Short mmCIF file of C-alpha atoms in Angstrom, two decimals:
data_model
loop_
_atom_site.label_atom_id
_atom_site.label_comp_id
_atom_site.label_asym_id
_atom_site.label_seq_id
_atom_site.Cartn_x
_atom_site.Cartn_y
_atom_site.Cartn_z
CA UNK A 536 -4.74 -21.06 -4.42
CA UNK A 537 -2.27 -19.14 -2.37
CA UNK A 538 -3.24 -15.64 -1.84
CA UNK A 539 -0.05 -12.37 -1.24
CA UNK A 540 -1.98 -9.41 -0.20
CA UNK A 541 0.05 -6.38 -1.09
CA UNK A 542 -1.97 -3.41 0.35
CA UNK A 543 -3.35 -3.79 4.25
CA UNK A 544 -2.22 -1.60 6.89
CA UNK A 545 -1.02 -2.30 10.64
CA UNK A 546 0.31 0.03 13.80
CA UNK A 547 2.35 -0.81 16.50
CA UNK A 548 0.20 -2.18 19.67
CA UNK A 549 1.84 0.92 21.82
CA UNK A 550 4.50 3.59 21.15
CA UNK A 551 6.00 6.63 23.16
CA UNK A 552 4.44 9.99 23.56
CA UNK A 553 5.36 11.49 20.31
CA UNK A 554 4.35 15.27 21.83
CA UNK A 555 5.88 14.98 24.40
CA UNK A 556 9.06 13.23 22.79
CA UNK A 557 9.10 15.70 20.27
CA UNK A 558 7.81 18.87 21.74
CA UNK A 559 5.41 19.94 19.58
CA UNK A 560 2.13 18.60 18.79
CA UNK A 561 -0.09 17.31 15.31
CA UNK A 562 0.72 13.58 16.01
CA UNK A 563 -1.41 10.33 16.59
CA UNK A 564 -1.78 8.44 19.85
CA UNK A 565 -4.00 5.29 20.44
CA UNK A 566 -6.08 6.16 23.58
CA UNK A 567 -9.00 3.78 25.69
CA UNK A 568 -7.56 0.50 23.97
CA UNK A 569 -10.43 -1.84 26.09
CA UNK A 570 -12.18 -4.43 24.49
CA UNK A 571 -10.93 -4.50 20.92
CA UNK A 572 -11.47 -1.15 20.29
CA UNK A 573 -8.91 2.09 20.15
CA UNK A 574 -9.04 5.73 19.48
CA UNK A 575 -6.65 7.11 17.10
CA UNK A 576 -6.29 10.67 18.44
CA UNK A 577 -4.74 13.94 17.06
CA UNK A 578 -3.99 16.61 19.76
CA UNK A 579 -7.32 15.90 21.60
CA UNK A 580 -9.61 15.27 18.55
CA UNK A 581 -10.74 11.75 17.32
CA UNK A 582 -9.32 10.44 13.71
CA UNK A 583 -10.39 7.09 14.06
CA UNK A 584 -11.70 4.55 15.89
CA UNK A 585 -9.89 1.39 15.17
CA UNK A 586 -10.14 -2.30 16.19
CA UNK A 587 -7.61 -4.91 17.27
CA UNK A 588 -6.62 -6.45 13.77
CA UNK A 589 -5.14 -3.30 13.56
CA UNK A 590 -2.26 -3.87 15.96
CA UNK A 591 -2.90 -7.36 16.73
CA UNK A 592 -0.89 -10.01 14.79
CA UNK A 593 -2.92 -12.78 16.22
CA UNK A 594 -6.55 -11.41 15.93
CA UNK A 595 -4.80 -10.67 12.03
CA UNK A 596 -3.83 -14.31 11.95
CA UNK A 597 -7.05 -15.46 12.68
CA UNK A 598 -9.15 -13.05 10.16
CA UNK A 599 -6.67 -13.91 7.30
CA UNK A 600 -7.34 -17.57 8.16
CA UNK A 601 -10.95 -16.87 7.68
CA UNK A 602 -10.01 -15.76 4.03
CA UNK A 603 -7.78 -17.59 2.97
CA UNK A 604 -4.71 -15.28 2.86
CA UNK A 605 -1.73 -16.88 3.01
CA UNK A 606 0.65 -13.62 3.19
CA UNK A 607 0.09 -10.29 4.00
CA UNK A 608 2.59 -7.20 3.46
CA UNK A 609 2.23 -5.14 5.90
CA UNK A 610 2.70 -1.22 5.40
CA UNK A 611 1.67 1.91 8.03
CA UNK A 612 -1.63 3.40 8.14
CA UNK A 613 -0.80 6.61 5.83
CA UNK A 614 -1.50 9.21 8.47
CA UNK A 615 1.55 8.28 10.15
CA UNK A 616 4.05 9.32 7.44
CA UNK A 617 4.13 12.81 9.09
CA UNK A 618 6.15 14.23 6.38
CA UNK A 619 5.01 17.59 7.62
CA UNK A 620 7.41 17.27 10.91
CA UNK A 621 10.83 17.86 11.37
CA UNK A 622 12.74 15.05 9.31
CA UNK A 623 14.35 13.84 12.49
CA UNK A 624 11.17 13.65 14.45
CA UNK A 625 10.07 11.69 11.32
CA UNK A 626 13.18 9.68 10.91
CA UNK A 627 13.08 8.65 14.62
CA UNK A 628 8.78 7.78 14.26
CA UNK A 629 9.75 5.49 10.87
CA UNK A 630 12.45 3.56 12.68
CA UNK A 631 9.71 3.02 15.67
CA UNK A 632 7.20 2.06 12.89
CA UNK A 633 9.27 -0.31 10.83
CA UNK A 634 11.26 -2.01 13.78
CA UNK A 635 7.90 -2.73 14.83
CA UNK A 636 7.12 -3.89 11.80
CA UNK A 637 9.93 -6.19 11.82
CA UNK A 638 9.34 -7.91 14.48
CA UNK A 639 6.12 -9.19 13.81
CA UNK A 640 7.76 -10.50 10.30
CA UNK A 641 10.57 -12.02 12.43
CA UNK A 642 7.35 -13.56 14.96
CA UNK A 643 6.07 -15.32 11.81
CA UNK A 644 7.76 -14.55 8.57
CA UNK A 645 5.56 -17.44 6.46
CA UNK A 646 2.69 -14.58 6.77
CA UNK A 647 4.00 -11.57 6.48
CA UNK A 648 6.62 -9.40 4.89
CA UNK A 649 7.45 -5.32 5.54
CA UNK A 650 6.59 -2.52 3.42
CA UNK A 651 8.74 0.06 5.29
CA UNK A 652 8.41 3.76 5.93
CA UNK A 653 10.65 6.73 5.13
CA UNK A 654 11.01 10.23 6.09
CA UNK A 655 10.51 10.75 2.10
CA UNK A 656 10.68 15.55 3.22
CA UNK A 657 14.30 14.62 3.57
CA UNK A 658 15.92 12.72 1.41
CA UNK A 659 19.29 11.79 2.52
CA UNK A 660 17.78 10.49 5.15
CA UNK A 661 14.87 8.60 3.11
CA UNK A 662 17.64 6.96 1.17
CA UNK A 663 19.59 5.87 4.90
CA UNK A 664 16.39 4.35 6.34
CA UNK A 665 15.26 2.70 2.81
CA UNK A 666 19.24 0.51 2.94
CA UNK A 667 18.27 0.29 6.55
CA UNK A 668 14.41 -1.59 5.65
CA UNK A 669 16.60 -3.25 3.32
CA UNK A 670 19.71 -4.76 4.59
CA UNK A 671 18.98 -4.81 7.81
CA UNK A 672 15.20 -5.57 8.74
CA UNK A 673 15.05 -7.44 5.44
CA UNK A 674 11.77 -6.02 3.87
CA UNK A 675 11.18 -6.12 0.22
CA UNK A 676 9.86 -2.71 -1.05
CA UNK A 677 8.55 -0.01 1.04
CA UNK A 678 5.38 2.69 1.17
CA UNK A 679 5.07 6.04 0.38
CA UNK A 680 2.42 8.60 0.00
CA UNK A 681 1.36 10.26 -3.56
CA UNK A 682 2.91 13.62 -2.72
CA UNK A 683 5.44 14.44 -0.35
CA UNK A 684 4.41 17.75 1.11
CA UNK A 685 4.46 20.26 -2.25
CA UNK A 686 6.81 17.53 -4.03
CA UNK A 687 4.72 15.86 -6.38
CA UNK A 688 6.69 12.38 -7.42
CA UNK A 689 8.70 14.24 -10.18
CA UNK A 690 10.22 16.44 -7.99
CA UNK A 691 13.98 16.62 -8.53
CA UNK A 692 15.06 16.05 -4.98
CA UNK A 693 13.41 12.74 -4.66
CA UNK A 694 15.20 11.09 -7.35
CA UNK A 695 17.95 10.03 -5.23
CA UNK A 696 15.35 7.92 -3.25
CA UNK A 697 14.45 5.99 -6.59
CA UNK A 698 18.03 5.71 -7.50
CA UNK A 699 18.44 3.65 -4.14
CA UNK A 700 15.21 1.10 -4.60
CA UNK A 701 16.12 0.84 -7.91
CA UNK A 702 20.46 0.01 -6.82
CA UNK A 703 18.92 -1.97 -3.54
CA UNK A 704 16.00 -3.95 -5.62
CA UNK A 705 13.24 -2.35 -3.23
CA UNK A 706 9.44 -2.12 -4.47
CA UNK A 707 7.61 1.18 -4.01
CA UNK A 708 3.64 1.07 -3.13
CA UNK A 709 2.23 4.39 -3.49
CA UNK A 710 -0.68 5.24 -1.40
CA UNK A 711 -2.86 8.61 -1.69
CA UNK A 712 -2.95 10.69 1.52
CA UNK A 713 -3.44 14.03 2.50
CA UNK A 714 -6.20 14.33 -0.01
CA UNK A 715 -8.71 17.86 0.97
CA UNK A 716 -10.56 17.46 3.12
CA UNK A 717 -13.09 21.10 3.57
CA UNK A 718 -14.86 23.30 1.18
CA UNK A 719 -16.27 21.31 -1.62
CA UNK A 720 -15.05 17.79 -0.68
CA UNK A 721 -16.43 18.29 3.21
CA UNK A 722 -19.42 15.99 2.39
CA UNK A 723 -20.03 12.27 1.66
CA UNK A 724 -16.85 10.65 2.04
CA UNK A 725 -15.49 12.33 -1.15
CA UNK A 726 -11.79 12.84 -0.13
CA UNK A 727 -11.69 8.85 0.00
CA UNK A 728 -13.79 8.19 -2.78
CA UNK A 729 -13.20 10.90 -5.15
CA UNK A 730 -10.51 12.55 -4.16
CA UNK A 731 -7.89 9.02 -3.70
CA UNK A 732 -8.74 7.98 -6.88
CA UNK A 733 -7.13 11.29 -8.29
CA UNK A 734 -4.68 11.67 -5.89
CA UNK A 735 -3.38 8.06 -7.14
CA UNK A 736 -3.67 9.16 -11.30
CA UNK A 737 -1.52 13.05 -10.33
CA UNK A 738 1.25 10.38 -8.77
CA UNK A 739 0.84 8.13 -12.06
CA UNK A 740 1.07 11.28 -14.09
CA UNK A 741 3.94 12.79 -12.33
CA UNK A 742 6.28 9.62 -12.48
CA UNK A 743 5.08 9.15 -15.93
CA UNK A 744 5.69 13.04 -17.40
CA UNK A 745 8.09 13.57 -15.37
CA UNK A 746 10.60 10.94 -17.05
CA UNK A 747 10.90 9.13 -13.48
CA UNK A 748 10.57 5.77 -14.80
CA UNK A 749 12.09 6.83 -18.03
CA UNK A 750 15.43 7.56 -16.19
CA UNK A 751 14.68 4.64 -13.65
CA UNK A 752 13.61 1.89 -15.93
CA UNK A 753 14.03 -0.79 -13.34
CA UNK A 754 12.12 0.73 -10.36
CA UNK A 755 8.91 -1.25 -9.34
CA UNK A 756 6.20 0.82 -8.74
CA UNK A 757 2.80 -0.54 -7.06
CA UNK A 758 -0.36 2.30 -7.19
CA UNK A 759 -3.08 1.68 -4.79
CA UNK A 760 -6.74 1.27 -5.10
CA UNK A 761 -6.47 -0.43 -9.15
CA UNK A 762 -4.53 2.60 -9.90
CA UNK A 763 -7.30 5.22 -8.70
CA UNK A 764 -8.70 6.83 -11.98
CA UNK A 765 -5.48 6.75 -14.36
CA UNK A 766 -5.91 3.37 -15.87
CA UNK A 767 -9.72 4.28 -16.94
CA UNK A 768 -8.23 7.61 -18.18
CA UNK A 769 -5.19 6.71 -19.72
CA UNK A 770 -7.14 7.87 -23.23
CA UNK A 771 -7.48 11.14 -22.28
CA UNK A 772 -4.08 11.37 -21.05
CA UNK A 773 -2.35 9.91 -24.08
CA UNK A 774 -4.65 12.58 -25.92
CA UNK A 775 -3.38 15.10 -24.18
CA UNK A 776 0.22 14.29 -24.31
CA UNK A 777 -0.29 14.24 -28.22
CA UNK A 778 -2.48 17.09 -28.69
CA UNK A 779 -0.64 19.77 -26.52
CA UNK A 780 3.06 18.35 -25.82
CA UNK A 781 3.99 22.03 -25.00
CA UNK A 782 1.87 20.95 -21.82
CA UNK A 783 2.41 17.84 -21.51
CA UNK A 784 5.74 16.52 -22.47
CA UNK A 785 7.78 19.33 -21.13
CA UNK A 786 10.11 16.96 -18.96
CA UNK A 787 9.60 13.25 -20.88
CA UNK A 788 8.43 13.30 -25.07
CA UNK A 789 7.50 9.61 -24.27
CA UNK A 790 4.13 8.49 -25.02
CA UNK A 791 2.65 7.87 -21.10
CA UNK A 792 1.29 4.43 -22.97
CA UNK A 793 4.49 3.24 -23.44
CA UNK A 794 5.13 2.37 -19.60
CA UNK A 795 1.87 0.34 -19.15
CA UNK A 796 3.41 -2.70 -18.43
CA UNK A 797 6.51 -0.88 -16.59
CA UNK A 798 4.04 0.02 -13.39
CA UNK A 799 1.57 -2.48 -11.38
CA UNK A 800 -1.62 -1.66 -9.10
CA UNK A 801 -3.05 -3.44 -7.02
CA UNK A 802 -6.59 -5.11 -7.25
CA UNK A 803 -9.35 -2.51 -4.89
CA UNK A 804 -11.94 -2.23 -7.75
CA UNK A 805 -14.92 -3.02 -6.46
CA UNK A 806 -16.58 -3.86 -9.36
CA UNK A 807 -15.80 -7.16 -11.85
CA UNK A 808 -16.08 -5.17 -14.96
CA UNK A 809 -13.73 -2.56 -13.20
CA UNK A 810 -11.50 -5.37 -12.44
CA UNK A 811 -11.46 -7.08 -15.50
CA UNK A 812 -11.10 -3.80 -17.90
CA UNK A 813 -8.10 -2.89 -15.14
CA UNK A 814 -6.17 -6.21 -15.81
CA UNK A 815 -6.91 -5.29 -19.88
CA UNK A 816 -5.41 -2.23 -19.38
CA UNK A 817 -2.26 -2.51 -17.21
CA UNK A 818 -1.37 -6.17 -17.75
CA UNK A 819 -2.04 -9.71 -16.96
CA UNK A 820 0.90 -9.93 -14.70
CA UNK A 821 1.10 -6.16 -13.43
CA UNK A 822 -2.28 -6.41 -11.41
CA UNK A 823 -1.90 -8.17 -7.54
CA UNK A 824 -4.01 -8.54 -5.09
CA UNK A 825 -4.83 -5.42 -2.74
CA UNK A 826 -7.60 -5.15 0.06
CA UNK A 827 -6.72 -2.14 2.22
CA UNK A 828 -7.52 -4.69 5.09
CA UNK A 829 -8.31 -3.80 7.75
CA UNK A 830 -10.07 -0.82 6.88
CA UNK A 831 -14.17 -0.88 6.12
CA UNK A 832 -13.93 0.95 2.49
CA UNK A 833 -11.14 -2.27 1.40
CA UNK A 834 -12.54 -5.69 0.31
CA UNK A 835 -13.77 -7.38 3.16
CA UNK A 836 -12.92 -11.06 2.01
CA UNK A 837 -9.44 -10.16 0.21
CA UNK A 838 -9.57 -11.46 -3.33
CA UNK A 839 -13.23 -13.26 -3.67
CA UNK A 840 -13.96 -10.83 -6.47
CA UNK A 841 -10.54 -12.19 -8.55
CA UNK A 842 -12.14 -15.59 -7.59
CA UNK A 843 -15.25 -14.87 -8.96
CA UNK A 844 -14.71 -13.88 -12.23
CA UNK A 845 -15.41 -16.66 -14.60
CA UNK A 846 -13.65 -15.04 -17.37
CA UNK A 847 -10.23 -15.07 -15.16
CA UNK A 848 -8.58 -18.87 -16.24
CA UNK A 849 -6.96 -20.39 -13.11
CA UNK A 850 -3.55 -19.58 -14.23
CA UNK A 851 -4.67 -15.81 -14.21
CA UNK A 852 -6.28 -16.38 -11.07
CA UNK A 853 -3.36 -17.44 -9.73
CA UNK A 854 -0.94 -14.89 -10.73
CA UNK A 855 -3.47 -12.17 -9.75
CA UNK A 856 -4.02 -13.37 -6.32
CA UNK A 857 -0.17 -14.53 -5.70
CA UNK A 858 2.60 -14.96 -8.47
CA UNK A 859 2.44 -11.22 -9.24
CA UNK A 860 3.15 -9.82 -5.79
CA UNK A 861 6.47 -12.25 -5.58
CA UNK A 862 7.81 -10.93 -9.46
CA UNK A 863 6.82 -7.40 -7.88
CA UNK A 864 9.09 -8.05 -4.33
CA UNK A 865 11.65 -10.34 -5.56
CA UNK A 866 10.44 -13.08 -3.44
CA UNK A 867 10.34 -16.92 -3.94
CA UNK A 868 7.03 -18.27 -3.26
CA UNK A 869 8.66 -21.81 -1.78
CA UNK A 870 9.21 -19.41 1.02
CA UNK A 871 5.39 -19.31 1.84
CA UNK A 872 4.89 -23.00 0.97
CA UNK A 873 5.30 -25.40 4.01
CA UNK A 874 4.19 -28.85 3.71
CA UNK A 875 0.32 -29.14 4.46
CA UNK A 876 -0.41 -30.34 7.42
CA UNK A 877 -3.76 -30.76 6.88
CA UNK A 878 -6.51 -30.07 3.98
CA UNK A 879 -7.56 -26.86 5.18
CA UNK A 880 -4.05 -25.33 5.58
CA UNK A 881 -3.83 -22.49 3.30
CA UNK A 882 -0.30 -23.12 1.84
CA UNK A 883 0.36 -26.68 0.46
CA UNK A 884 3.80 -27.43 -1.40
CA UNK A 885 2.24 -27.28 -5.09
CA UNK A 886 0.02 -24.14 -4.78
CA UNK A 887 -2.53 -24.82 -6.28
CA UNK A 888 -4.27 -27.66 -4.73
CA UNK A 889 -5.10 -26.04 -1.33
CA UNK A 890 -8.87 -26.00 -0.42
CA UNK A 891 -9.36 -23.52 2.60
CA UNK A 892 -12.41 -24.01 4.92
CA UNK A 893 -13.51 -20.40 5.21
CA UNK A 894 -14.72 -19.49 8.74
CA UNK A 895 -18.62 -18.61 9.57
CA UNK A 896 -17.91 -15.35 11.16
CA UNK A 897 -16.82 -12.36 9.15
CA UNK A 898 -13.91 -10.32 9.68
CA UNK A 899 -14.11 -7.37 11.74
CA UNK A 900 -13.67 -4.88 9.12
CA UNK A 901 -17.23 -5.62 7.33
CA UNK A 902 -19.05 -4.48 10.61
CA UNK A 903 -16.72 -1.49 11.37
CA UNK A 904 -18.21 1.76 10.39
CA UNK A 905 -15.41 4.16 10.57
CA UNK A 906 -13.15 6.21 7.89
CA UNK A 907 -10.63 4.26 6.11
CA UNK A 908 -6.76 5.13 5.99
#
């Protein structure tokens, strides 16, 4: 089977100064790029260290050829949104980003698509760069983080973004960022592993109370990470809406039920019961394929737990690991389907009768041992 991999994140293999193009500082540079390896640094101080399938389209190739991933759609590590700068400063780092971006998809556009950027603190300009991803550099949807600074995804002045993807056909994937990171959460990982997950439900919650998809009923909407916790708490939250609307329904008196089937998440469960009660929940053909590749807390060998389930028929398989993401982006998948040239190329005419000889060496992302975006 084919496989569309909607979540994974890539950078640019170089770009300027941003401190000194800017004048002021809080940005990330890649530093000591020897042997595979970079540091992602912030004014002085390590973020990350990072390895070569993060900016390298070949090494990428090569690892997604080990999986059998026929497309990826590629979006920016979320620490580069920088929606805290000045939205020109921003502007000017998203057109760096995507044109990047673009590029690569122009290099080989059978395996990959764009997920653009957008200075989403300023949104005039959001809506300028989103035609822009659009009309010019051809990408289907584009990412954005679960808040925008003290905007949660309700907030009034982003509506003219969603009024654009929703006039230009362009798919949204949401991705938590900025999560806290001291006091409480300072140990074990939690921003990632507790904090995302809620991060991802307050965006859910937002669009949903806040009437965004009820005013926007045609704008796609992809959540990371299965959703984070919303789907496994969309009881509670129905409860709530009915028990104390004075709360809850203040800007939308729809039931937040009613729009399961309106969003999609991706697949980043973990867990086959997790997965399975996830596809239950939102939908058979709302769920796609997600692995946060490259990054060591995403699924290593992108969509062996969708092939694993024996409950999952082949036709479900299929649409969870491919057909989805193209209703999602408006693509065709004949676009991804050259003749085989051989049996072990991942993308044969019919779809369906591939067989991919996985390689014996693991991606780099199962041995790295760093934080994830």
């Amino acid at each position: 089977m084919l496989k569309f991999d909607i979540h994974n994140h890539i950078l640019p293999s170089r770009w300027p100064d941003l401190k000194e193009r800017y004048g002021y500082g809080g940005w990330i540079q890649l530093h000591d790029q020897c042997n595979g390896k970079a540091k992602m640094m912030r004014d002085g101080k390590l973020f990350r260290v990072i390895d070569d399938n993060c900016w390298n389209p070949e090494t990428r190739l090569k690892e997604m050829d080990a999986t059998g991933v026929t497309v990826q759609a590629l979006s920016t590590v979320p620490v580069m949104f920088s929606y805290w700068a000045k939205p020109e400063d921003t502007l000017d780092l998203c057109q760096i980003l995507n044109n990047d971006m673009a590029e690569i998809v122009k290099k080989y556009p059978t395996r990959f698509v764009g997920l653009g950027t957008l200075p989403m603190q300023a949104p005039e300009l959001a809506v300028k760069e989103l035609r822009r991803c659009k009309m010019e550099l051809g990408f289907p949807g584009v990412q954005i983080g679960s808040h925008i600074n003290d905007w949660n995804l309700d907030a009034p002045e982003l509506q003219q973004i969603f009024a654009a993807a929703e006039e230009y056909e362009v798919a949204i994937f949401v991705h938590p960022w900025d999560m806290e990171l001291g006091g409480r959460m300072s140990k074990y990982w939690l921003p990632w592993l507790v904090g995302m997950p809620g991060e991802t439900a307050q965006a859910v919650c937002c669009m949903v109370f806040g009437g965004v998809l009820e005013k926007f009923p045609k704008l796609k909407v992809c959540f990371a990470h299965g959703g984070g916790a919303f789907p496994f708490t969309i009881g509670r939250i129905e409860h709530g809406f009915n028990v104390r609307p004075d709360l809850c329904a203040v800007e939308n008196d729809i039931n937040p039920r009613k729009y399961i089937g309106q969003i999609y998440t991706d697949s980043l469960t973990h867990d086959e019961e997790a997965l399975k009660f996830l596809v239950k929940v939102i939908g058979e053909k709302r769920v796609l394929l997600g692995s946060d590749y490259p990054f060591p807390l995403g699924e290593h060998h992108p969509g062996k737990l969708i092939e694993s389930v024996d409950a999952f028929t082949d036709e479900l398989k299929n649409n969870l690991l491919f057909d989805n993401a193209m209703e999602f982006l408006g693509l065709d998948r004949s676009q991804f389907e050259p003749a085989c040239t051989s049996k072990t190329s991942p993308m044969c005419v019919d779809g369906k009768s591939c067989h991919v000889e996985e390689a014996s060496g693991e991606p780099s992302s199962k041995k790295q041992k760093v934080e994830c975006c």
